[in-house]
Amino acid sequence: MNIQRHMVLMAFIASLFSVQHTAMAEESDWTLKTDIQAIYGSYSGSLSRKSLTGGGLILNADYLDLGGFSLGANYAQLAFRNVTNDIKQQSYYGSLHYNAYLDAIPGPLTLRLDGHGINNNDASGNTDNVRVIAPQISFLNYDKSFYADLGYAYSTYQNNLKVHQFTPTLGFGFNALADWIRIRGYFIDPSNALRAQNKNSTTAVEAKWTHWFDPGSWHKLDNMQIAGLVGERIYAVDNDAAAVYNLTDIQRGSVSVALQWKLTEQLSLMLVGGNERYLNNTVSDAYSNRYGYLNLSTQW
């Protein structure tokens, strides 16, 4: 079954669950959500890379306001220009979080632990058999106008490489909380510079602006987001996207625009378009990845 047919089938199944379980969800202490994802990227200016296609499914479950878990799986295929053997990759994701309510602070303190596993048919082994563990502690005040977190990720790769990543984050809500700005730093230290484009460390800053529209608008557009990344990062772990950048090249910036529609009370659709810039120092290959991303979210 090809990826397009697989994604359509998953969307249909998720829609059926939405209809059948709405009444149950209203009476349950659990809130369940499924996210169906699809991505297509086209590489411009690359000496070897041609395109990236992928899709996945994530299940999220929350118990009241106390905590919950997430489980996900993703499949991706990287096509090359002059090589017939594409890289086919399977990745798996799991996450646990717990909300602690303390009298001394005006909002919950969230403890989170993520895990990632990646396997593929990369003949070099440099991007295969990747394992990641990523704890995070975060705070969001009760009126949802201030957010802060500190994340850490420890990634292990084959062929003598381990990666440490720290991600401090600040977020602010304003304009009666119709707007939100979040800034996150990426401080990444590979253990082996020879496996990281001769980089002992990389630093990048990511900024996101989100605007929420008035409910009940005729276009059903719930929010839009503009994001940008400056600086350099390699082997990054993105906790928001539940993604691991196990590319062996340096990411040198990105920009993206996202639109999300609330189609029904239970169903929402997000479309993202973006451009990422990369550099392979070894062969002086500077290129871009222009991509489109779709997410269909169903709450039970």
mmCIF file of C-alpha atoms in Angstrom:
data_model
loop_
_atom_site.group_PDB
_atom_site.id
_atom_site.type_symbol
_atom_site.label_atom_id
_atom_site.label_comp_id
_atom_site.label_asym_id
_atom_site.label_seq_id
_atom_site.Cartn_x
_atom_site.Cartn_y
_atom_site.Cartn_z
ATOM 1 C CA MET A 1 0.000 0.000 0.000
ATOM 2 C CA ASN A 2 1.492 3.377 -0.973
ATOM 3 C CA ILE A 3 1.743 6.269 1.487
ATOM 4 C CA GLN A 4 -1.077 8.330 -0.037
ATOM 5 C CA ARG A 5 -3.613 5.489 0.217
ATOM 6 C CA HIS A 6 -2.384 4.645 3.718
ATOM 7 C CA MET A 7 -2.917 8.236 4.908
ATOM 8 C CA VAL A 8 -6.424 8.410 3.415
ATOM 9 C CA LEU A 9 -7.359 5.156 5.161
ATOM 10 C CA MET A 10 -6.051 6.402 8.533
ATOM 11 C CA ALA A 11 -7.984 9.663 8.123
ATOM 12 C CA PHE A 12 -11.182 7.726 7.449
ATOM 13 C CA ILE A 13 -10.661 5.487 10.494
ATOM 14 C CA ALA A 14 -9.946 8.508 12.721
ATOM 15 C CA SER A 15 -13.157 10.185 11.514
ATOM 16 C CA LEU A 16 -15.163 7.069 12.376
ATOM 17 C CA PHE A 17 -13.698 6.989 15.888
ATOM 18 C CA SER A 18 -14.582 10.662 16.280
ATOM 19 C CA VAL A 19 -18.253 9.997 15.547
ATOM 20 C CA GLN A 20 -18.520 6.803 17.586
ATOM 21 C CA HIS A 21 -16.726 8.008 20.709
ATOM 22 C CA THR A 22 -17.880 11.616 21.121
ATOM 23 C CA ALA A 23 -20.542 10.746 23.724
ATOM 24 C CA MET A 24 -18.125 8.475 25.583
ATOM 25 C CA ALA A 25 -15.418 11.159 25.677
ATOM 26 C CA GLU A 26 -17.821 13.668 27.218
ATOM 27 C CA GLU A 27 -18.444 11.311 30.160
ATOM 28 C CA SER A 28 -14.888 10.050 30.600
ATOM 29 C CA ASP A 29 -12.037 11.448 32.690
ATOM 30 C CA TRP A 30 -9.749 10.729 29.735
ATOM 31 C CA THR A 31 -9.327 12.984 26.707
ATOM 32 C CA LEU A 32 -8.039 11.189 23.617
ATOM 33 C CA LYS A 33 -6.668 12.713 20.442
ATOM 34 C CA THR A 34 -5.204 11.268 17.250
ATOM 35 C CA ASP A 35 -2.926 13.172 14.882
ATOM 36 C CA ILE A 36 -2.465 11.910 11.338
ATOM 37 C CA GLN A 37 0.513 13.475 9.567
ATOM 38 C CA ALA A 38 1.849 13.640 6.014
ATOM 39 C CA ILE A 39 4.862 15.505 4.618
ATOM 40 C CA TYR A 40 6.471 16.046 1.236
ATOM 41 C CA GLY A 41 9.743 17.879 0.702
ATOM 42 C CA SER A 42 11.666 18.746 -2.459
ATOM 43 C CA TYR A 43 15.403 19.457 -2.257
ATOM 44 C CA SER A 44 16.653 22.403 -4.296
ATOM 45 C CA GLY A 45 20.345 22.800 -5.148
ATOM 46 C CA SER A 46 21.411 19.520 -3.566
ATOM 47 C CA LEU A 47 24.080 17.425 -5.253
ATOM 48 C CA SER A 48 22.520 14.166 -4.090
ATOM 49 C CA ARG A 49 19.140 14.560 -2.348
ATOM 50 C CA LYS A 50 15.948 14.662 -4.420
ATOM 51 C CA SER A 51 12.817 14.414 -2.269
ATOM 52 C CA LEU A 52 11.396 13.359 1.094
ATOM 53 C CA THR A 53 8.007 11.717 1.608
ATOM 54 C CA GLY A 54 6.542 10.580 4.891
ATOM 55 C CA GLY A 55 3.510 9.978 7.051
ATOM 56 C CA GLY A 56 2.681 9.032 10.614
ATOM 57 C CA LEU A 57 0.163 8.691 13.413
ATOM 58 C CA ILE A 58 0.304 9.920 17.045
ATOM 59 C CA LEU A 59 -2.125 9.012 19.818
ATOM 60 C CA ASN A 60 -2.378 11.431 22.782
ATOM 61 C CA ALA A 61 -4.206 10.618 26.029
ATOM 62 C CA ASP A 62 -4.717 12.986 28.994
ATOM 63 C CA TYR A 63 -6.286 12.138 32.353
ATOM 64 C CA LEU A 64 -8.129 15.195 33.698
ATOM 65 C CA ASP A 65 -5.467 17.891 34.305
ATOM 66 C CA LEU A 66 -3.013 15.514 35.980
ATOM 67 C CA GLY A 67 -0.994 14.095 33.079
ATOM 68 C CA GLY A 68 -0.997 11.646 30.245
ATOM 69 C CA PHE A 69 0.980 9.927 27.519
ATOM 70 C CA SER A 70 1.614 9.905 23.759
ATOM 71 C CA LEU A 71 2.550 7.119 21.357
ATOM 72 C CA GLY A 72 3.495 7.562 17.724
ATOM 73 C CA ALA A 73 5.012 5.976 14.635
ATOM 74 C CA ASN A 74 6.287 7.500 11.403
ATOM 75 C CA TYR A 75 7.506 6.268 8.044
ATOM 76 C CA ALA A 76 9.696 8.326 5.697
ATOM 77 C CA GLN A 77 11.432 7.748 2.383
ATOM 78 C CA LEU A 78 14.400 9.807 1.163
ATOM 79 C CA ALA A 79 15.008 9.700 -2.599
ATOM 80 C CA PHE A 80 18.344 10.530 -4.229
ATOM 81 C CA ARG A 81 19.159 11.956 -7.657
ATOM 82 C CA ASN A 82 21.708 9.446 -8.950
ATOM 83 C CA VAL A 83 21.102 6.465 -6.661
ATOM 84 C CA THR A 84 18.244 3.989 -7.022
ATOM 85 C CA ASN A 85 18.399 2.753 -3.404
ATOM 86 C CA ASP A 86 16.254 5.158 -1.383
ATOM 87 C CA ILE A 87 16.613 5.413 2.383
ATOM 88 C CA LYS A 88 13.483 4.018 4.048
ATOM 89 C CA GLN A 89 13.077 4.964 7.690
ATOM 90 C CA GLN A 90 10.799 3.951 10.542
ATOM 91 C CA SER A 91 10.670 6.030 13.709
ATOM 92 C CA TYR A 92 8.849 5.441 16.995
ATOM 93 C CA TYR A 93 7.928 7.899 19.713
ATOM 94 C CA GLY A 94 6.686 7.720 23.290
ATOM 95 C CA SER A 95 6.075 10.449 25.866
ATOM 96 C CA LEU A 96 4.882 10.709 29.487
ATOM 97 C CA HIS A 97 3.965 13.900 31.333
ATOM 98 C CA TYR A 98 2.755 14.783 34.818
ATOM 99 C CA ASN A 99 1.361 18.110 36.064
ATOM 100 C CA ALA A 100 2.359 19.082 39.598
ATOM 101 C CA TYR A 101 0.306 21.784 41.352
ATOM 102 C CA LEU A 102 2.258 23.613 44.048
ATOM 103 C CA ASP A 103 0.910 26.380 46.280
ATOM 104 C CA ALA A 104 4.132 28.354 45.898
ATOM 105 C CA ILE A 105 3.790 28.926 42.134
ATOM 106 C CA PRO A 106 0.811 30.319 40.138
ATOM 107 C CA GLY A 107 0.474 27.480 37.676
ATOM 108 C CA PRO A 108 1.251 23.814 37.035
ATOM 109 C CA LEU A 109 4.797 22.513 36.791
ATOM 110 C CA THR A 110 4.908 19.867 34.070
ATOM 111 C CA LEU A 111 7.429 17.035 34.122
ATOM 112 C CA ARG A 112 7.817 15.337 30.749
ATOM 113 C CA LEU A 113 9.925 12.480 29.406
ATOM 114 C CA ASP A 114 10.177 11.640 25.683
ATOM 115 C CA GLY A 115 11.813 8.710 23.936
ATOM 116 C CA HIS A 116 12.597 8.189 20.237
ATOM 117 C CA GLY A 117 13.832 5.204 18.245
ATOM 118 C CA ILE A 118 14.862 5.400 14.578
ATOM 119 C CA ASN A 119 15.782 2.564 12.212
ATOM 120 C CA ASN A 120 16.529 2.718 8.488
ATOM 121 C CA ASN A 121 18.519 1.062 5.706
ATOM 122 C CA ASP A 122 21.306 3.673 5.551
ATOM 123 C CA ALA A 123 24.299 1.650 4.271
ATOM 124 C CA SER A 124 26.772 3.843 6.183
ATOM 125 C CA GLY A 125 24.918 3.301 9.451
ATOM 126 C CA ASN A 126 25.407 6.968 10.365
ATOM 127 C CA THR A 127 21.669 7.721 10.577
ATOM 128 C CA ASP A 128 20.482 4.232 11.562
ATOM 129 C CA ASN A 129 19.760 2.770 15.013
ATOM 130 C CA VAL A 130 19.301 6.191 16.651
ATOM 131 C CA ARG A 131 18.048 6.353 20.230
ATOM 132 C CA VAL A 132 16.977 9.521 22.065
ATOM 133 C CA ILE A 133 15.844 10.258 25.609
ATOM 134 C CA ALA A 134 14.581 13.791 26.291
ATOM 135 C CA PRO A 135 13.369 15.037 29.710
ATOM 136 C CA GLN A 136 11.768 18.472 30.070
ATOM 137 C CA ILE A 137 10.404 20.630 32.887
ATOM 138 C CA SER A 138 7.970 23.440 32.028
ATOM 139 C CA PHE A 139 5.726 26.045 33.644
ATOM 140 C CA LEU A 140 2.571 27.779 32.363
ATOM 141 C CA ASN A 141 0.801 30.277 34.607
ATOM 142 C CA TYR A 142 -2.940 29.998 35.207
ATOM 143 C CA ASP A 143 -3.936 32.905 32.963
ATOM 144 C CA LYS A 144 -1.765 31.447 30.167
ATOM 145 C CA SER A 145 0.219 34.634 29.617
ATOM 146 C CA PHE A 146 3.690 33.281 30.513
ATOM 147 C CA TYR A 147 5.491 30.039 29.710
ATOM 148 C CA ALA A 148 8.999 28.733 30.393
ATOM 149 C CA ASP A 149 10.710 25.399 30.001
ATOM 150 C CA LEU A 150 14.108 23.749 30.082
ATOM 151 C CA GLY A 151 14.634 20.695 27.933
ATOM 152 C CA TYR A 152 17.501 18.267 27.499
ATOM 153 C CA ALA A 153 18.032 15.548 24.909
ATOM 154 C CA TYR A 154 20.622 12.796 24.840
ATOM 155 C CA SER A 155 20.989 11.097 21.463
ATOM 156 C CA THR A 156 23.122 8.071 20.595
ATOM 157 C CA TYR A 157 24.226 7.241 17.055
ATOM 158 C CA GLN A 158 26.294 4.443 15.590
ATOM 159 C CA ASN A 159 29.928 4.958 14.584
ATOM 160 C CA ASN A 160 31.047 6.773 17.711
ATOM 161 C CA LEU A 161 28.650 9.683 18.172
ATOM 162 C CA LYS A 162 26.640 10.964 21.125
ATOM 163 C CA VAL A 163 24.807 14.302 21.179
ATOM 164 C CA HIS A 164 23.817 16.529 24.111
ATOM 165 C CA GLN A 165 21.155 19.200 23.519
ATOM 166 C CA PHE A 166 19.790 21.916 25.829
ATOM 167 C CA THR A 167 16.690 23.936 24.895
ATOM 168 C CA PRO A 168 15.664 26.814 27.197
ATOM 169 C CA THR A 169 12.352 28.398 26.168
ATOM 170 C CA LEU A 170 10.285 31.484 27.012
ATOM 171 C CA GLY A 171 6.752 32.272 25.829
ATOM 172 C CA PHE A 172 4.482 35.303 26.268
ATOM 173 C CA GLY A 173 0.792 35.846 25.571
ATOM 174 C CA PHE A 174 -0.596 39.322 24.824
ATOM 175 C CA ASN A 175 -3.419 41.177 23.057
ATOM 176 C CA ALA A 176 -5.965 39.520 25.382
ATOM 177 C CA LEU A 177 -4.143 36.234 24.662
ATOM 178 C CA ALA A 178 -5.045 36.392 20.977
ATOM 179 C CA ASP A 179 -1.320 36.424 20.221
ATOM 180 C CA TRP A 180 1.554 34.332 21.513
ATOM 181 C CA ILE A 181 5.317 34.592 21.016
ATOM 182 C CA ARG A 182 7.680 31.770 21.909
ATOM 183 C CA ILE A 183 11.479 31.858 21.717
ATOM 184 C CA ARG A 184 13.623 28.733 22.092
ATOM 185 C CA GLY A 185 17.382 28.306 22.073
ATOM 186 C CA TYR A 186 19.154 25.204 20.762
ATOM 187 C CA PHE A 187 22.563 24.481 22.277
ATOM 188 C CA ILE A 188 23.879 21.240 20.783
ATOM 189 C CA ASP A 189 27.187 19.522 21.593
ATOM 190 C CA PRO A 190 28.191 16.483 19.482
ATOM 191 C CA SER A 191 30.829 14.237 21.026
ATOM 192 C CA ASN A 192 32.644 13.627 17.731
ATOM 193 C CA ALA A 193 33.314 16.626 15.475
ATOM 194 C CA LEU A 194 34.296 14.330 12.598
ATOM 195 C CA ARG A 195 30.706 13.031 12.590
ATOM 196 C CA ALA A 196 29.229 16.548 12.846
ATOM 197 C CA GLN A 197 30.699 18.463 9.899
ATOM 198 C CA ASN A 198 33.747 19.360 12.043
ATOM 199 C CA LYS A 199 31.512 21.146 14.558
ATOM 200 C CA ASN A 200 32.197 20.808 18.277
ATOM 201 C CA SER A 201 28.966 22.679 19.025
ATOM 202 C CA THR A 202 26.127 24.517 17.291
ATOM 203 C CA THR A 203 23.752 27.244 18.465
ATOM 204 C CA ALA A 204 20.414 28.344 17.026
ATOM 205 C CA VAL A 205 17.390 30.407 18.064
ATOM 206 C CA GLU A 206 13.845 29.628 16.995
ATOM 207 C CA ALA A 207 10.979 32.136 17.251
ATOM 208 C CA LYS A 208 7.263 31.444 16.699
ATOM 209 C CA TRP A 209 4.353 33.873 16.571
ATOM 210 C CA THR A 210 0.824 32.457 16.820
ATOM 211 C CA HIS A 211 -2.389 34.426 16.305
ATOM 212 C CA TRP A 212 -5.832 33.043 17.208
ATOM 213 C CA PHE A 213 -8.871 34.269 15.276
ATOM 214 C CA ASP A 214 -12.312 34.990 16.701
ATOM 215 C CA PRO A 215 -14.367 31.811 17.118
ATOM 216 C CA GLY A 216 -17.125 31.222 14.607
ATOM 217 C CA SER A 217 -15.406 33.029 11.733
ATOM 218 C CA TRP A 218 -16.875 32.107 8.360
ATOM 219 C CA HIS A 219 -13.566 30.725 7.124
ATOM 220 C CA LYS A 220 -13.290 28.487 10.237
ATOM 221 C CA LEU A 221 -9.615 29.488 10.528
ATOM 222 C CA ASP A 222 -8.669 28.940 14.161
ATOM 223 C CA ASN A 223 -5.073 30.180 14.186
ATOM 224 C CA MET A 224 -2.025 30.888 12.101
ATOM 225 C CA GLN A 225 1.648 30.621 12.974
ATOM 226 C CA ILE A 226 4.831 32.105 11.537
ATOM 227 C CA ALA A 227 8.140 30.563 12.621
ATOM 228 C CA GLY A 228 11.800 31.150 11.868
ATOM 229 C CA LEU A 229 15.150 29.664 12.862
ATOM 230 C CA VAL A 230 18.502 31.478 12.763
ATOM 231 C CA GLY A 231 21.945 30.126 13.544
ATOM 232 C CA GLU A 232 23.120 26.553 13.072
ATOM 233 C CA ARG A 233 22.039 23.229 14.515
ATOM 234 C CA ILE A 234 22.882 19.598 13.805
ATOM 235 C CA TYR A 235 21.242 16.386 15.068
ATOM 236 C CA ALA A 236 18.484 18.490 16.660
ATOM 237 C CA VAL A 237 15.538 17.060 18.606
ATOM 238 C CA ASP A 238 12.249 18.991 18.241
ATOM 239 C CA ASN A 239 9.961 18.221 21.198
ATOM 240 C CA ASP A 240 7.009 20.135 19.731
ATOM 241 C CA ALA A 241 7.015 18.174 16.471
ATOM 242 C CA ALA A 242 8.142 14.909 18.126
ATOM 243 C CA ALA A 243 10.882 14.794 15.483
ATOM 244 C CA VAL A 244 14.594 13.961 15.400
ATOM 245 C CA TYR A 245 16.776 15.572 12.734
ATOM 246 C CA ASN A 246 19.158 12.647 12.207
ATOM 247 C CA LEU A 247 20.558 14.222 9.030
ATOM 248 C CA THR A 248 24.344 14.409 8.946
ATOM 249 C CA ASP A 249 24.217 17.958 7.502
ATOM 250 C CA ILE A 250 24.027 21.329 9.282
ATOM 251 C CA GLN A 251 20.687 23.126 9.334
ATOM 252 C CA ARG A 252 21.421 26.826 8.784
ATOM 253 C CA GLY A 253 17.993 28.391 9.153
ATOM 254 C CA SER A 254 14.346 27.922 8.291
ATOM 255 C CA VAL A 255 11.062 29.747 7.856
ATOM 256 C CA SER A 256 7.502 28.385 7.846
ATOM 257 C CA VAL A 257 3.841 29.445 7.843
ATOM 258 C CA ALA A 258 1.083 27.291 9.345
ATOM 259 C CA LEU A 259 -2.711 27.597 9.115
ATOM 260 C CA GLN A 260 -5.112 25.582 11.256
ATOM 261 C CA TRP A 261 -8.852 25.199 10.669
ATOM 262 C CA LYS A 262 -11.294 23.918 13.277
ATOM 263 C CA LEU A 263 -13.627 21.972 11.012
ATOM 264 C CA THR A 264 -15.870 20.663 13.817
ATOM 265 C CA GLU A 265 -15.726 20.533 17.605
ATOM 266 C CA GLN A 266 -13.679 17.338 17.321
ATOM 267 C CA LEU A 267 -11.824 17.703 14.012
ATOM 268 C CA SER A 268 -9.132 20.195 12.957
ATOM 269 C CA LEU A 269 -6.824 20.492 9.968
ATOM 270 C CA MET A 270 -3.375 22.097 9.830
ATOM 271 C CA LEU A 271 -1.396 22.943 6.693
ATOM 272 C CA VAL A 272 2.237 24.069 6.856
ATOM 273 C CA GLY A 273 4.576 25.331 4.167
ATOM 274 C CA GLY A 274 8.239 26.013 4.816
ATOM 275 C CA ASN A 275 11.813 26.175 3.627
ATOM 276 C CA GLU A 276 14.898 24.804 5.421
ATOM 277 C CA ARG A 277 18.525 25.520 4.477
ATOM 278 C CA TYR A 278 21.300 22.946 4.906
ATOM 279 C CA LEU A 279 25.051 22.663 4.358
ATOM 280 C CA ASN A 280 27.338 19.681 3.916
ATOM 281 C CA ASN A 281 30.833 21.012 4.561
ATOM 282 C CA THR A 282 32.531 17.835 3.384
ATOM 283 C CA VAL A 283 31.448 18.244 -0.253
ATOM 284 C CA SER A 284 30.523 21.978 -0.149
ATOM 285 C CA ASP A 285 26.874 21.155 -0.804
ATOM 286 C CA ALA A 286 24.501 24.004 0.164
ATOM 287 C CA TYR A 287 20.843 23.264 -0.499
ATOM 288 C CA SER A 288 17.244 23.869 0.615
ATOM 289 C CA ASN A 289 14.293 21.670 1.493
ATOM 290 C CA ARG A 290 10.954 23.170 0.472
ATOM 291 C CA TYR A 291 8.236 21.200 2.160
ATOM 292 C CA GLY A 292 4.508 20.930 2.762
ATOM 293 C CA TYR A 293 3.009 19.308 5.855
ATOM 294 C CA LEU A 294 -0.542 18.197 6.682
ATOM 295 C CA ASN A 295 -1.943 17.293 10.097
ATOM 296 C CA LEU A 296 -5.475 16.014 10.702
ATOM 297 C CA SER A 297 -6.349 16.014 14.409
ATOM 298 C CA THR A 298 -9.357 14.239 15.903
ATOM 299 C CA GLN A 299 -10.391 14.523 19.570
ATOM 300 C CA TRP A 300 -12.527 11.777 21.088
#
